[in-house]
């Protein structure tokens, strides 16, 4: 049984870590970008960002004044049991979000879409989002918080098989240029692409591709991995850099996730995880151990499973 | 060539502003206030009295909602400060600038050269953009003190009018000048010159979107 107090305490620590500490994989990606950048203004922006991450850590203050919209991903091993059940867990995550909005402090961003009611704590109707995943073995829970920024940088389009890879490239470029102008997407970003599924699945997959995979990670399908490389390269050949200034770094990495879709369609979504690519992860075990990390490791072989059954002998392989 | 670095007062003289060039890096000293749609609507549409002496105390309007909290003892805790996209406020800015004498509009992404020519230049004002735009921690370091917060009960913390004392707050980038030139448009034009090349080997979607032009006879296929 995993203690609910421990889950809430861990969630509170994760809120702080996400807001303050830029994940190492993204930091390394941005450092590499800063080295290669020769656009004069873009270069200045990247060096200011690198300084900003340091300032955030030194002062223990949020790296960006815009908190984005904090959300949770919960992944449970099949044997995990929560003290108080899932309802207690959801309450704990909502409390952690509210407490640390005030504590860090973070900007209370969440308001009612019509009445603009603001609870000043990033909690409200359907906020924060809490999404779930499961793994075949284990009595642990992974708590993942993502503070996804950006009103800009995300789009969806119903493409068709005849649009093909050329159509995918076109929509990808259109999104990068549209949101990259004036730097509205706060690039260079991790770009997540969802392909297939239904419209909702496509959005979910693309967002997770941006937020739950680390820089340098590749899709296990070699042809998709190749497309990821190609799209990253393409994004960085636009001639646009940070803030939409002349430059050559738009994309720190491009990640693609797919889902089986209607035979006539090829849904596509594009998501940009911005200069404040905030994610923090902890695994909480039933014996009270907590391990913090920054790689959500969300997309396991089990999450990407293709067949009807999940045979027992693949469980080991998946770990 | 490295950009120039300049220190500027939040009540700058006409001479100071005339000396700014597109792409200059600016650091600010003095009082600055946040105002975005909530403040604009309350001051201009509901016609509530603006609770500060503008522009004598500050001529710097920051499009920003800080990551800040008001503590139980009434003190403020301000962590990071990041701007929000300014183009959405074009509706209120001409009247706001005329009424408050704002000379520095500070935000994210700038406005169009049309906006600059129509009401920035006649008011002797320029636009400063934040950098990144995620440099919230650096800007937070430039906050010496929160002087006051107004209208937080009516508008919430994010939309409230925060009055901040800046000490070498920055960096900001000069994104417009007194001729109405726009830094972002200049950069966009340079990028567009070469962009066709990247689009080679792509194809527009077979199904177009309705409503992106005003022509209701648009055929969407093909
Ligand atoms: S998009 Fe990201 S970096 Fe930019 S302002 Fe929002 S949270 Fe900050």
Short mmCIF file of C-alpha atoms and ligand atoms in Angstrom, two decimals:
data_model
loop_
_atom_site.label_atom_id
_atom_site.label_comp_id
_atom_site.label_asym_id
_atom_site.label_seq_id
_atom_site.Cartn_x
_atom_site.Cartn_y
_atom_site.Cartn_z
CA UNK A 1 0.00 0.00 0.00
CA UNK A 2 1.45 3.36 -0.98
CA UNK A 3 0.91 6.09 1.58
CA UNK A 4 -1.21 9.01 0.41
CA UNK A 5 0.82 11.49 2.48
CA UNK A 6 3.97 10.34 0.76
CA UNK A 7 2.29 10.76 -2.63
CA UNK A 8 1.21 14.31 -1.82
CA UNK A 9 4.61 15.26 -0.42
CA UNK A 10 6.33 13.82 -3.49
CA UNK A 11 3.90 15.64 -5.78
CA UNK A 12 4.71 18.93 -4.02
CA UNK A 13 8.43 18.38 -4.50
CA UNK A 14 7.80 17.60 -8.16
CA UNK A 15 5.89 20.87 -8.63
CA UNK A 16 8.95 22.76 -7.37
CA UNK A 17 11.44 20.75 -9.38
CA UNK A 18 9.51 21.11 -12.62
CA UNK A 19 9.14 24.86 -12.20
CA UNK A 20 12.75 25.53 -11.18
CA UNK A 21 15.09 22.91 -12.66
CA UNK A 22 15.38 22.60 -16.42
CA UNK A 23 15.78 18.89 -17.33
CA UNK A 24 19.34 17.90 -18.29
CA UNK A 25 18.47 16.45 -21.69
CA UNK A 26 16.81 19.69 -22.84
CA UNK A 27 19.57 21.78 -21.30
CA UNK A 28 22.22 19.82 -23.21
CA UNK A 29 20.17 20.26 -26.38
CA UNK A 30 19.97 23.99 -25.87
CA UNK A 31 23.67 24.27 -25.06
CA UNK A 32 24.46 22.52 -28.33
CA UNK A 33 22.09 24.90 -30.14
CA UNK A 34 23.75 27.91 -28.53
CA UNK A 35 27.14 26.68 -29.75
CA UNK A 36 26.01 26.25 -33.34
CA UNK A 37 23.91 29.44 -33.56
CA UNK A 38 25.40 32.21 -35.66
CA UNK A 39 22.42 34.55 -35.92
CA UNK A 40 23.47 37.56 -33.87
CA UNK A 41 20.18 38.19 -32.05
CA UNK A 42 19.24 34.50 -31.81
CA UNK A 43 22.62 33.84 -30.18
CA UNK A 44 21.98 36.53 -27.62
CA UNK A 45 18.59 34.99 -26.80
CA UNK A 46 20.04 31.52 -26.30
CA UNK A 47 22.81 32.74 -24.03
CA UNK A 48 20.27 34.72 -21.98
CA UNK A 49 18.18 31.55 -21.64
CA UNK A 50 21.15 29.53 -20.42
CA UNK A 51 21.84 32.23 -17.86
CA UNK A 52 18.17 32.17 -16.89
CA UNK A 53 18.19 28.46 -16.04
CA UNK A 54 21.18 29.05 -13.77
CA UNK A 55 19.48 32.01 -12.09
CA UNK A 56 16.35 29.91 -11.45
CA UNK A 57 18.34 27.15 -9.78
CA UNK A 58 20.51 29.51 -7.74
CA UNK A 59 17.58 31.58 -6.47
CA UNK A 60 15.14 28.65 -6.31
CA UNK A 61 12.67 30.68 -8.30
CA UNK A 62 10.50 29.62 -11.25
CA UNK A 63 12.45 29.65 -14.53
CA UNK A 64 9.55 31.32 -16.35
CA UNK A 65 6.94 33.69 -15.01
CA UNK A 66 4.34 31.91 -17.09
CA UNK A 67 3.57 28.66 -15.34
CA UNK A 68 1.84 27.22 -18.37
CA UNK A 69 -0.79 24.74 -17.28
CA UNK A 70 0.51 22.25 -14.74
CA UNK A 71 -0.80 18.74 -15.37
CA UNK A 72 -0.20 15.21 -14.12
CA UNK A 73 0.54 11.87 -15.67
CA UNK A 74 0.20 8.91 -13.35
CA UNK A 75 1.56 5.54 -14.26
CA UNK A 76 0.88 2.55 -12.06
CA UNK A 77 2.44 -0.86 -11.93
CA UNK A 78 -0.26 -3.50 -12.10
CA UNK A 79 0.17 -4.43 -8.43
CA UNK A 80 0.25 -0.89 -7.03
CA UNK A 81 -2.31 -0.01 -4.37
CA UNK A 82 -3.00 3.44 -3.08
CA UNK A 83 -3.97 4.23 0.47
CA UNK A 84 -7.46 5.71 -0.02
CA UNK A 85 -7.70 4.63 -3.66
CA UNK A 86 -7.60 6.69 -6.84
CA UNK A 87 -9.95 9.35 -5.47
CA UNK A 88 -7.51 10.07 -2.64
CA UNK A 89 -4.68 10.26 -5.17
CA UNK A 90 -6.54 12.80 -7.30
CA UNK A 91 -7.27 14.92 -4.23
CA UNK A 92 -3.58 14.77 -3.26
CA UNK A 93 -2.48 15.91 -6.73
CA UNK A 94 -4.95 18.79 -6.69
CA UNK A 95 -3.78 19.82 -3.23
CA UNK A 96 -0.13 19.65 -4.29
CA UNK A 97 -0.87 21.82 -7.32
CA UNK A 98 -2.66 24.45 -5.25
CA UNK A 99 -0.16 24.43 -2.38
CA UNK A 100 2.90 24.84 -4.54
CA UNK A 101 1.28 27.46 -6.78
CA UNK A 102 1.25 29.61 -3.68
CA UNK A 103 4.50 28.25 -2.27
CA UNK A 104 7.04 28.58 -5.12
CA UNK A 105 5.23 30.96 -6.12
CA UNK A 106 3.86 30.04 -9.54
CA UNK A 107 1.55 32.13 -11.60
CA UNK A 108 -2.09 31.14 -11.13
CA UNK A 109 -2.91 30.69 -14.79
CA UNK A 110 -6.07 28.65 -14.75
CA UNK A 111 -9.35 30.48 -15.17
CA UNK A 112 -12.87 29.60 -16.29
CA UNK A 113 -12.97 29.86 -20.11
CA UNK A 114 -16.08 32.06 -20.15
CA UNK A 115 -16.38 33.73 -16.74
CA UNK A 116 -12.61 34.07 -16.24
CA UNK A 117 -13.05 33.02 -12.59
CA UNK A 118 -9.60 32.60 -11.04
CA UNK A 119 -9.08 30.45 -7.96
CA UNK A 120 -5.50 31.73 -7.74
CA UNK A 121 -4.21 28.19 -7.35
CA UNK A 122 -4.17 26.53 -10.81
CA UNK A 123 -7.04 24.26 -9.79
CA UNK A 124 -10.54 24.39 -11.27
CA UNK A 125 -12.96 22.51 -13.45
CA UNK A 126 -10.97 19.80 -15.25
CA UNK A 127 -7.75 21.38 -14.03
CA UNK A 128 -5.13 20.11 -13.51
CA UNK A 129 -5.52 17.29 -16.01
CA UNK A 130 -4.68 13.89 -14.59
CA UNK A 131 -3.98 11.14 -17.12
CA UNK A 132 -3.26 7.49 -16.42
CA UNK A 133 -1.19 4.67 -17.77
CA UNK A 134 -0.41 1.18 -16.51
CA UNK A 135 2.46 -1.26 -16.72
CA UNK A 136 2.21 -5.03 -16.51
CA UNK A 137 4.27 -5.51 -13.36
CA UNK A 138 5.33 -3.58 -10.31
CA UNK A 139 3.88 -2.13 -7.13
CA UNK A 140 5.09 1.44 -7.71
CA UNK A 141 3.49 4.62 -8.97
CA UNK A 142 5.22 7.07 -11.28
CA UNK A 143 4.08 10.64 -10.74
CA UNK A 144 4.94 12.95 -13.60
CA UNK A 145 4.18 16.63 -13.69
CA UNK A 146 4.48 18.67 -16.85
CA UNK A 147 4.09 22.44 -16.81
CA UNK A 148 3.34 22.83 -20.48
CA UNK A 149 3.68 26.39 -21.66
CA UNK A 150 2.48 28.10 -24.73
CA UNK A 151 -0.84 29.29 -26.06
CA UNK A 152 0.91 29.01 -29.39
CA UNK A 153 2.65 26.16 -31.11
CA UNK A 154 -0.06 23.52 -31.33
CA UNK A 155 -2.25 22.63 -34.27
CA UNK A 156 -4.23 19.75 -35.70
CA UNK A 157 -5.15 18.80 -39.21
CA UNK A 158 -7.01 15.93 -40.81
CA UNK A 159 -4.70 14.72 -43.54
CA UNK A 160 -5.37 11.77 -45.82
CA UNK A 161 -3.23 8.89 -47.06
CA UNK A 162 -2.78 10.71 -50.37
CA UNK A 163 -1.17 13.65 -48.53
CA UNK A 164 1.66 11.26 -47.70
CA UNK A 165 5.01 12.25 -46.22
CA UNK A 166 5.05 15.38 -48.38
CA UNK A 167 1.82 16.54 -46.75
CA UNK A 168 3.18 15.75 -43.31
CA UNK A 169 6.26 17.86 -44.03
CA UNK A 170 4.12 20.69 -45.33
CA UNK A 171 1.88 20.87 -42.26
CA UNK A 172 4.92 20.55 -40.00
CA UNK A 173 6.67 23.46 -41.69
CA UNK A 174 3.49 25.54 -41.72
CA UNK A 175 3.13 25.07 -37.95
CA UNK A 176 6.77 25.87 -37.20
CA UNK A 177 6.78 29.00 -39.32
CA UNK A 178 3.36 30.22 -38.15
CA UNK A 179 4.17 29.86 -34.46
CA UNK A 180 7.85 30.59 -34.85
CA UNK A 181 7.32 34.09 -36.26
CA UNK A 182 8.01 36.58 -33.49
CA UNK A 183 8.94 33.56 -31.39
CA UNK A 184 5.42 32.96 -30.14
CA UNK A 185 6.17 29.28 -29.55
CA UNK A 186 9.25 30.20 -27.46
CA UNK A 187 11.50 28.09 -29.64
CA UNK A 188 13.83 26.26 -29.97
CA UNK A 189 11.44 23.63 -28.70
CA UNK A 190 10.92 19.91 -28.52
CA UNK A 191 8.36 19.26 -31.25
CA UNK A 192 5.93 16.41 -30.70
CA UNK A 193 3.94 14.99 -33.57
CA UNK A 194 0.91 12.76 -33.25
CA UNK A 195 -0.09 10.72 -36.28
CA UNK A 196 -3.31 8.75 -36.56
CA UNK A 197 -5.69 7.72 -33.81
CA UNK A 198 -8.89 9.74 -33.68
CA UNK A 199 -8.69 13.51 -33.34
CA UNK A 200 -8.43 13.35 -29.55
CA UNK A 201 -5.94 10.47 -29.58
CA UNK A 202 -3.86 12.30 -32.16
CA UNK A 203 -3.66 15.38 -29.92
CA UNK A 204 -2.86 13.28 -26.86
CA UNK A 205 -0.12 11.35 -28.67
CA UNK A 206 1.49 14.51 -30.06
CA UNK A 207 1.46 16.23 -26.72
CA UNK A 208 2.96 13.21 -25.02
CA UNK A 209 5.57 12.93 -27.78
CA UNK A 210 6.61 16.51 -26.95
CA UNK A 211 6.38 16.34 -23.17
CA UNK A 212 7.08 12.74 -22.17
CA UNK A 213 10.04 11.84 -24.36
CA UNK A 214 13.55 13.12 -23.79
CA UNK A 215 15.84 14.81 -26.28
CA UNK A 216 17.80 12.26 -28.32
CA UNK A 217 15.27 9.48 -27.79
CA UNK A 218 14.05 7.76 -30.98
CA UNK A 219 10.89 5.88 -31.90
CA UNK A 220 11.60 2.11 -32.00
CA UNK A 221 10.22 1.86 -35.55
CA UNK A 222 13.35 2.57 -37.62
CA UNK A 223 11.42 4.29 -40.41
CA UNK A 224 9.67 6.58 -37.94
CA UNK A 225 13.02 7.26 -36.28
CA UNK A 226 14.39 8.26 -39.68
CA UNK A 227 11.46 10.61 -40.21
CA UNK A 228 12.11 12.14 -36.78
CA UNK A 229 15.68 12.89 -37.82
CA UNK A 230 14.57 14.26 -41.14
CA UNK A 231 11.93 16.54 -39.64
CA UNK A 232 14.32 17.85 -37.02
CA UNK A 233 16.77 18.73 -39.75
CA UNK A 234 14.01 20.30 -41.86
CA UNK A 235 12.85 22.48 -38.97
CA UNK A 236 16.38 23.69 -38.43
CA UNK A 237 16.81 24.62 -42.09
CA UNK A 238 14.04 27.22 -42.15
CA UNK A 239 16.52 29.97 -41.36
CA UNK A 240 14.61 30.99 -38.27
CA UNK A 241 15.85 30.84 -34.71
CA UNK A 242 14.88 31.91 -31.21
CA UNK A 243 12.22 34.65 -31.06
CA UNK A 244 11.74 34.38 -34.81
CA UNK A 245 15.06 36.12 -35.46
CA UNK A 246 17.32 35.00 -38.28
CA UNK A 247 19.02 31.84 -37.07
CA UNK A 248 19.26 28.11 -37.45
CA UNK A 249 17.83 26.58 -34.30
CA UNK A 250 14.06 26.10 -34.24
CA UNK A 251 13.93 22.55 -33.02
CA UNK A 252 15.82 20.80 -30.23
CA UNK A 253 14.28 17.49 -31.20
CA UNK A 254 11.31 16.09 -33.07
CA UNK A 255 9.43 13.12 -31.62
CA UNK A 256 6.68 11.18 -33.37
CA UNK A 257 4.09 8.88 -31.84
CA UNK A 258 1.51 6.97 -33.83
CA UNK A 259 -1.85 5.30 -33.26
CA UNK A 260 -3.91 3.16 -35.61
CA UNK A 261 -6.49 5.34 -37.36
CA UNK A 262 -9.48 5.14 -39.70
CA UNK A 263 -8.45 3.54 -42.98
CA UNK A 264 -9.30 6.71 -44.93
CA UNK A 265 -7.49 9.25 -42.75
CA UNK A 266 -4.06 10.31 -41.47
CA UNK A 267 -4.66 12.71 -38.59
CA UNK A 268 -1.71 14.89 -37.64
CA UNK A 269 -1.05 17.10 -34.65
CA UNK A 270 1.98 19.26 -33.88
CA UNK A 271 2.95 20.43 -30.38
CA UNK A 272 5.84 22.61 -29.23
CA UNK A 273 7.30 22.11 -25.76
CA UNK A 274 8.89 25.49 -25.20
CA UNK A 275 12.12 26.96 -23.81
CA UNK A 276 10.75 26.10 -20.38
CA UNK A 277 10.38 22.37 -21.03
CA UNK A 278 9.28 21.65 -17.52
CA UNK A 279 8.83 18.05 -16.46
CA UNK A 280 9.69 16.18 -13.29
CA UNK A 281 9.18 12.55 -12.39
CA UNK A 282 9.25 10.42 -9.26
CA UNK A 283 8.71 6.73 -8.70
CA UNK A 284 7.05 6.03 -5.36
CA UNK A 285 7.33 2.44 -4.08
CA UNK A 286 5.10 0.70 -1.58
CA UNK A 287 8.02 0.40 0.85
CA UNK A 288 8.28 4.20 1.07
CA UNK A 289 11.20 4.71 -1.31
CA UNK A 290 11.03 7.67 -3.70
CA UNK A 291 13.30 8.04 -6.73
CA UNK A 292 13.35 11.33 -8.62
CA UNK A 293 14.27 11.59 -12.28
CA UNK A 294 13.52 13.73 -15.35
CA UNK A 295 12.88 11.02 -17.96
CA UNK A 296 9.19 10.03 -17.79
CA UNK A 297 9.96 6.84 -19.72
CA UNK A 298 6.29 6.83 -20.61
CA UNK A 299 6.47 5.14 -24.00
CA UNK A 300 7.42 1.61 -23.02
CA UNK A 301 6.89 -1.37 -25.28
CA UNK A 302 3.67 -1.96 -23.36
CA UNK A 303 2.33 1.55 -24.10
CA UNK A 304 3.07 1.05 -27.78
CA UNK A 305 1.74 -2.51 -27.91
CA UNK A 306 0.37 -3.63 -31.24
CA UNK A 307 -1.40 -6.92 -30.69
CA UNK A 308 -4.51 -8.17 -28.88
CA UNK A 309 -2.75 -9.83 -25.97
CA UNK A 310 0.29 -8.86 -23.99
CA UNK A 311 1.99 -12.24 -23.52
CA UNK A 312 3.54 -12.86 -20.10
CA UNK A 313 7.00 -13.56 -21.54
CA UNK A 314 7.21 -10.06 -22.95
CA UNK A 315 6.77 -8.54 -19.50
CA UNK A 316 10.39 -9.09 -18.66
CA UNK A 317 11.53 -7.79 -22.00
CA UNK A 318 9.53 -4.64 -21.41
CA UNK A 319 11.31 -3.84 -18.19
CA UNK B 1 28.62 42.23 -34.15
CA UNK B 2 27.34 42.08 -30.58
CA UNK B 3 24.18 44.05 -29.72
CA UNK B 4 24.59 47.30 -27.74
CA UNK B 5 23.65 47.23 -24.05
CA UNK B 6 21.85 50.29 -22.66
CA UNK B 7 20.50 51.26 -19.24
CA UNK B 8 17.25 53.19 -19.38
CA UNK B 9 14.90 54.86 -16.89
CA UNK B 10 11.23 53.82 -16.78
CA UNK B 11 10.47 57.55 -17.12
CA UNK B 12 12.78 58.09 -20.10
CA UNK B 13 13.33 61.45 -21.76
CA UNK B 14 12.45 62.01 -25.42
CA UNK B 15 16.18 62.13 -26.07
CA UNK B 16 16.76 58.73 -24.45
CA UNK B 17 14.07 57.17 -26.60
CA UNK B 18 15.33 58.77 -29.79
CA UNK B 19 18.72 57.14 -29.16
CA UNK B 20 17.34 53.58 -29.18
CA UNK B 21 17.96 51.37 -32.21
CA UNK B 22 16.27 48.14 -33.24
CA UNK B 23 18.02 45.21 -31.61
CA UNK B 24 19.57 47.18 -28.74
CA UNK B 25 19.57 45.35 -25.41
CA UNK B 26 18.00 47.40 -22.63
CA UNK B 27 18.05 47.17 -18.82
CA UNK B 28 15.52 49.22 -16.83
CA UNK B 29 15.66 51.24 -13.61
CA UNK B 30 12.66 52.78 -11.86
CA UNK B 31 8.98 51.98 -11.40
CA UNK B 32 7.10 49.84 -13.88
CA UNK B 33 3.51 48.63 -13.78
CA UNK B 34 1.76 45.63 -15.24
CA UNK B 35 -1.39 46.21 -17.25
CA UNK B 36 -3.10 43.83 -19.66
CA UNK B 37 -6.71 43.22 -20.75
CA UNK B 38 -8.12 43.24 -17.20
CA UNK B 39 -6.62 46.62 -16.30
CA UNK B 40 -7.39 48.10 -19.73
CA UNK B 41 -11.03 47.10 -19.55
CA UNK B 42 -11.43 48.34 -16.01
CA UNK B 43 -9.72 51.66 -16.66
CA UNK B 44 -11.05 52.37 -20.15
CA UNK B 45 -14.42 50.63 -20.34
CA UNK B 46 -15.61 50.65 -16.71
CA UNK B 47 -13.76 53.97 -16.29
CA UNK B 48 -12.37 53.18 -12.84
CA UNK B 49 -9.78 55.66 -11.57
CA UNK B 50 -6.23 54.52 -12.27
CA UNK B 51 -4.64 54.09 -8.85
CA UNK B 52 -1.20 55.51 -9.79
CA UNK B 53 0.12 58.86 -10.99
CA UNK B 54 0.94 58.15 -14.61
CA UNK B 55 3.23 58.95 -16.33
CA UNK B 56 5.13 60.91 -13.66
CA UNK B 57 5.74 57.79 -11.55
CA UNK B 58 6.12 55.41 -14.43
CA UNK B 59 5.89 55.50 -18.21
CA UNK B 60 6.58 51.77 -18.54
CA UNK B 61 3.64 49.43 -19.13
CA UNK B 62 4.56 45.77 -18.84
CA UNK B 63 2.25 43.19 -20.47
CA UNK B 64 2.80 40.68 -17.77
CA UNK B 65 1.27 38.53 -15.09
CA UNK B 66 4.00 37.79 -12.57
CA UNK B 67 4.39 34.51 -10.70
CA UNK B 68 3.61 36.17 -7.39
CA UNK B 69 1.67 35.67 -4.18
CA UNK B 70 0.35 38.03 -1.51
CA UNK B 71 1.33 36.68 1.91
CA UNK B 72 -1.00 36.75 4.92
CA UNK B 73 0.90 39.65 6.46
CA UNK B 74 0.29 41.68 3.29
CA UNK B 75 3.83 41.34 1.91
CA UNK B 76 4.51 40.14 -1.59
CA UNK B 77 6.50 37.25 -2.89
CA UNK B 78 7.45 37.71 -6.52
CA UNK B 79 9.44 34.92 -8.17
CA UNK B 80 9.60 34.92 -11.92
CA UNK B 81 8.28 37.54 -14.33
CA UNK B 82 7.45 36.77 -17.95
CA UNK B 83 5.63 38.86 -20.52
CA UNK B 84 2.52 37.88 -22.39
CA UNK B 85 1.88 38.37 -26.13
CA UNK B 86 1.03 42.02 -26.82
CA UNK B 87 -0.74 41.87 -30.17
CA UNK B 88 -3.98 41.02 -28.35
CA UNK B 89 -4.04 44.42 -26.67
CA UNK B 90 -3.99 46.59 -29.80
CA UNK B 91 -7.67 47.30 -29.21
CA UNK B 92 -7.00 49.29 -26.02
CA UNK B 93 -3.45 50.56 -26.44
CA UNK B 94 -4.05 53.81 -28.37
CA UNK B 95 -6.45 55.12 -25.74
CA UNK B 96 -4.30 53.80 -22.90
CA UNK B 97 -1.17 55.51 -24.23
CA UNK B 98 -3.00 58.79 -24.77
CA UNK B 99 -4.42 58.66 -21.27
CA UNK B 100 -1.33 57.52 -19.32
CA UNK B 101 1.56 58.86 -21.38
CA UNK B 102 3.21 55.45 -21.51
CA UNK B 103 6.51 55.67 -23.40
CA UNK B 104 7.73 52.10 -23.06
CA UNK B 105 5.38 49.25 -23.90
CA UNK B 106 7.03 46.05 -22.79
CA UNK B 107 5.81 42.60 -23.70
CA UNK B 108 6.16 39.54 -25.86
CA UNK B 109 6.25 39.46 -29.64
CA UNK B 110 5.80 43.14 -30.43
CA UNK B 111 3.10 44.81 -32.52
CA UNK B 112 2.87 45.54 -36.24
CA UNK B 113 4.68 48.45 -37.90
CA UNK B 114 1.18 49.79 -38.59
CA UNK B 115 0.51 49.98 -34.85
CA UNK B 116 3.88 51.63 -34.29
CA UNK B 117 3.27 54.25 -36.96
CA UNK B 118 -0.33 54.94 -35.94
CA UNK B 119 0.02 55.46 -32.21
CA UNK B 120 3.48 54.62 -30.86
CA UNK B 121 5.35 57.22 -32.92
CA UNK B 122 2.85 60.07 -32.31
CA UNK B 123 3.09 59.35 -28.57
CA UNK B 124 6.90 59.23 -28.70
CA UNK B 125 6.82 55.63 -27.49
CA UNK B 126 8.71 52.47 -28.38
CA UNK B 127 8.21 48.76 -27.82
CA UNK B 128 10.61 46.66 -25.78
CA UNK B 129 10.39 42.90 -26.05
CA UNK B 130 11.38 40.47 -23.34
CA UNK B 131 13.94 37.86 -24.36
CA UNK B 132 13.45 34.17 -24.92
CA UNK B 133 10.66 34.50 -23.97
CA UNK B 134 11.28 32.41 -20.94
CA UNK B 135 13.76 34.61 -19.08
CA UNK B 136 11.44 34.91 -16.08
CA UNK B 137 14.06 34.16 -13.44
CA UNK B 138 16.47 36.79 -14.80
CA UNK B 139 13.74 39.41 -14.92
CA UNK B 140 12.63 38.36 -11.43
CA UNK B 141 16.12 39.19 -10.20
CA UNK B 142 15.61 42.72 -11.46
CA UNK B 143 12.63 43.25 -9.19
CA UNK B 144 14.00 45.23 -6.26
CA UNK B 145 10.65 45.56 -4.59
CA UNK B 146 6.94 45.17 -5.20
CA UNK B 147 5.60 48.63 -4.39
CA UNK B 148 1.90 47.85 -4.61
CA UNK B 149 -0.72 45.68 -6.20
CA UNK B 150 -4.03 47.19 -7.30
CA UNK B 151 -7.31 45.63 -8.30
CA UNK B 152 -6.28 42.08 -7.39
CA UNK B 153 -9.61 41.50 -5.70
CA UNK B 154 -11.56 42.61 -8.75
CA UNK B 155 -9.27 41.06 -11.38
CA UNK B 156 -7.37 38.20 -9.72
CA UNK B 157 -3.61 38.00 -9.19
CA UNK B 158 -2.79 37.39 -12.86
CA UNK B 159 -4.70 40.41 -14.20
CA UNK B 160 -4.00 42.78 -11.29
CA UNK B 161 -1.93 45.94 -11.68
CA UNK B 162 1.43 45.22 -10.03
CA UNK B 163 3.74 48.16 -9.40
CA UNK B 164 7.34 47.04 -9.39
CA UNK B 165 10.57 48.82 -8.55
CA UNK B 166 13.16 47.67 -11.09
CA UNK B 167 16.85 47.59 -10.47
CA UNK B 168 18.73 46.95 -13.70
CA UNK B 169 15.89 44.71 -14.84
CA UNK B 170 16.48 42.96 -18.13
CA UNK B 171 17.38 42.00 -20.72
CA UNK B 172 14.83 43.55 -23.07
CA UNK B 173 15.26 44.06 -26.83
CA UNK B 174 14.26 47.25 -28.62
CA UNK B 175 11.64 46.09 -31.13
CA UNK B 176 10.42 49.41 -32.56
CA UNK B 177 11.87 52.86 -33.14
CA UNK B 178 10.61 56.41 -33.59
CA UNK B 179 10.26 55.88 -37.32
CA UNK B 180 7.82 53.05 -36.67
CA UNK B 181 10.18 50.32 -37.88
CA UNK B 182 9.50 46.84 -36.54
CA UNK B 183 12.33 44.49 -35.58
CA UNK B 184 10.24 41.35 -36.03
CA UNK B 185 9.02 42.40 -39.48
CA UNK B 186 12.59 43.11 -40.52
CA UNK B 187 13.65 39.61 -39.40
CA UNK B 188 10.59 37.98 -41.00
CA UNK B 189 11.40 39.62 -44.32
CA UNK B 190 14.97 38.33 -44.19
CA UNK B 191 13.77 34.81 -43.41
CA UNK B 192 10.99 34.81 -46.03
CA UNK B 193 13.47 35.55 -48.79
CA UNK B 194 14.90 32.07 -48.44
CA UNK B 195 11.96 30.08 -47.18
CA UNK B 196 10.70 28.71 -50.53
CA UNK B 197 13.72 26.45 -50.63
CA UNK B 198 12.69 24.57 -47.45
CA UNK B 199 9.20 24.01 -48.83
CA UNK B 200 10.54 22.12 -51.85
CA UNK B 201 9.45 18.49 -51.60
CA UNK B 202 6.30 19.28 -49.63
CA UNK B 203 2.70 19.42 -50.80
CA UNK B 204 -0.29 21.44 -49.56
CA UNK B 205 -3.04 19.41 -47.89
CA UNK B 206 -5.56 17.83 -50.27
CA UNK B 207 -8.45 19.18 -48.17
CA UNK B 208 -8.33 22.92 -47.51
CA UNK B 209 -9.83 24.65 -44.50
CA UNK B 210 -12.99 26.68 -44.79
CA UNK B 211 -13.07 30.08 -43.13
CA UNK B 212 -9.43 31.04 -43.51
CA UNK B 213 -10.36 33.52 -46.18
CA UNK B 214 -13.49 35.67 -46.40
CA UNK B 215 -14.45 34.11 -49.73
CA UNK B 216 -17.41 31.85 -48.91
CA UNK B 217 -17.22 30.30 -52.39
CA UNK B 218 -13.86 28.68 -51.66
CA UNK B 219 -13.58 25.15 -53.04
CA UNK B 220 -11.79 23.08 -50.44
CA UNK B 221 -10.59 20.12 -52.45
CA UNK B 222 -7.74 19.93 -54.90
S1 LIG C 1 5.88 29.33 -23.92
FE1 LIG C 1 7.19 28.52 -22.28
S2 LIG C 1 9.02 29.80 -22.16
FE2 LIG C 1 7.43 30.89 -23.34
S3 LIG C 1 6.41 32.19 -21.86
FE3 LIG C 1 5.22 30.31 -22.01
S4 LIG C 1 6.05 28.94 -20.43
FE4 LIG C 1 7.53 30.62 -20.70
#
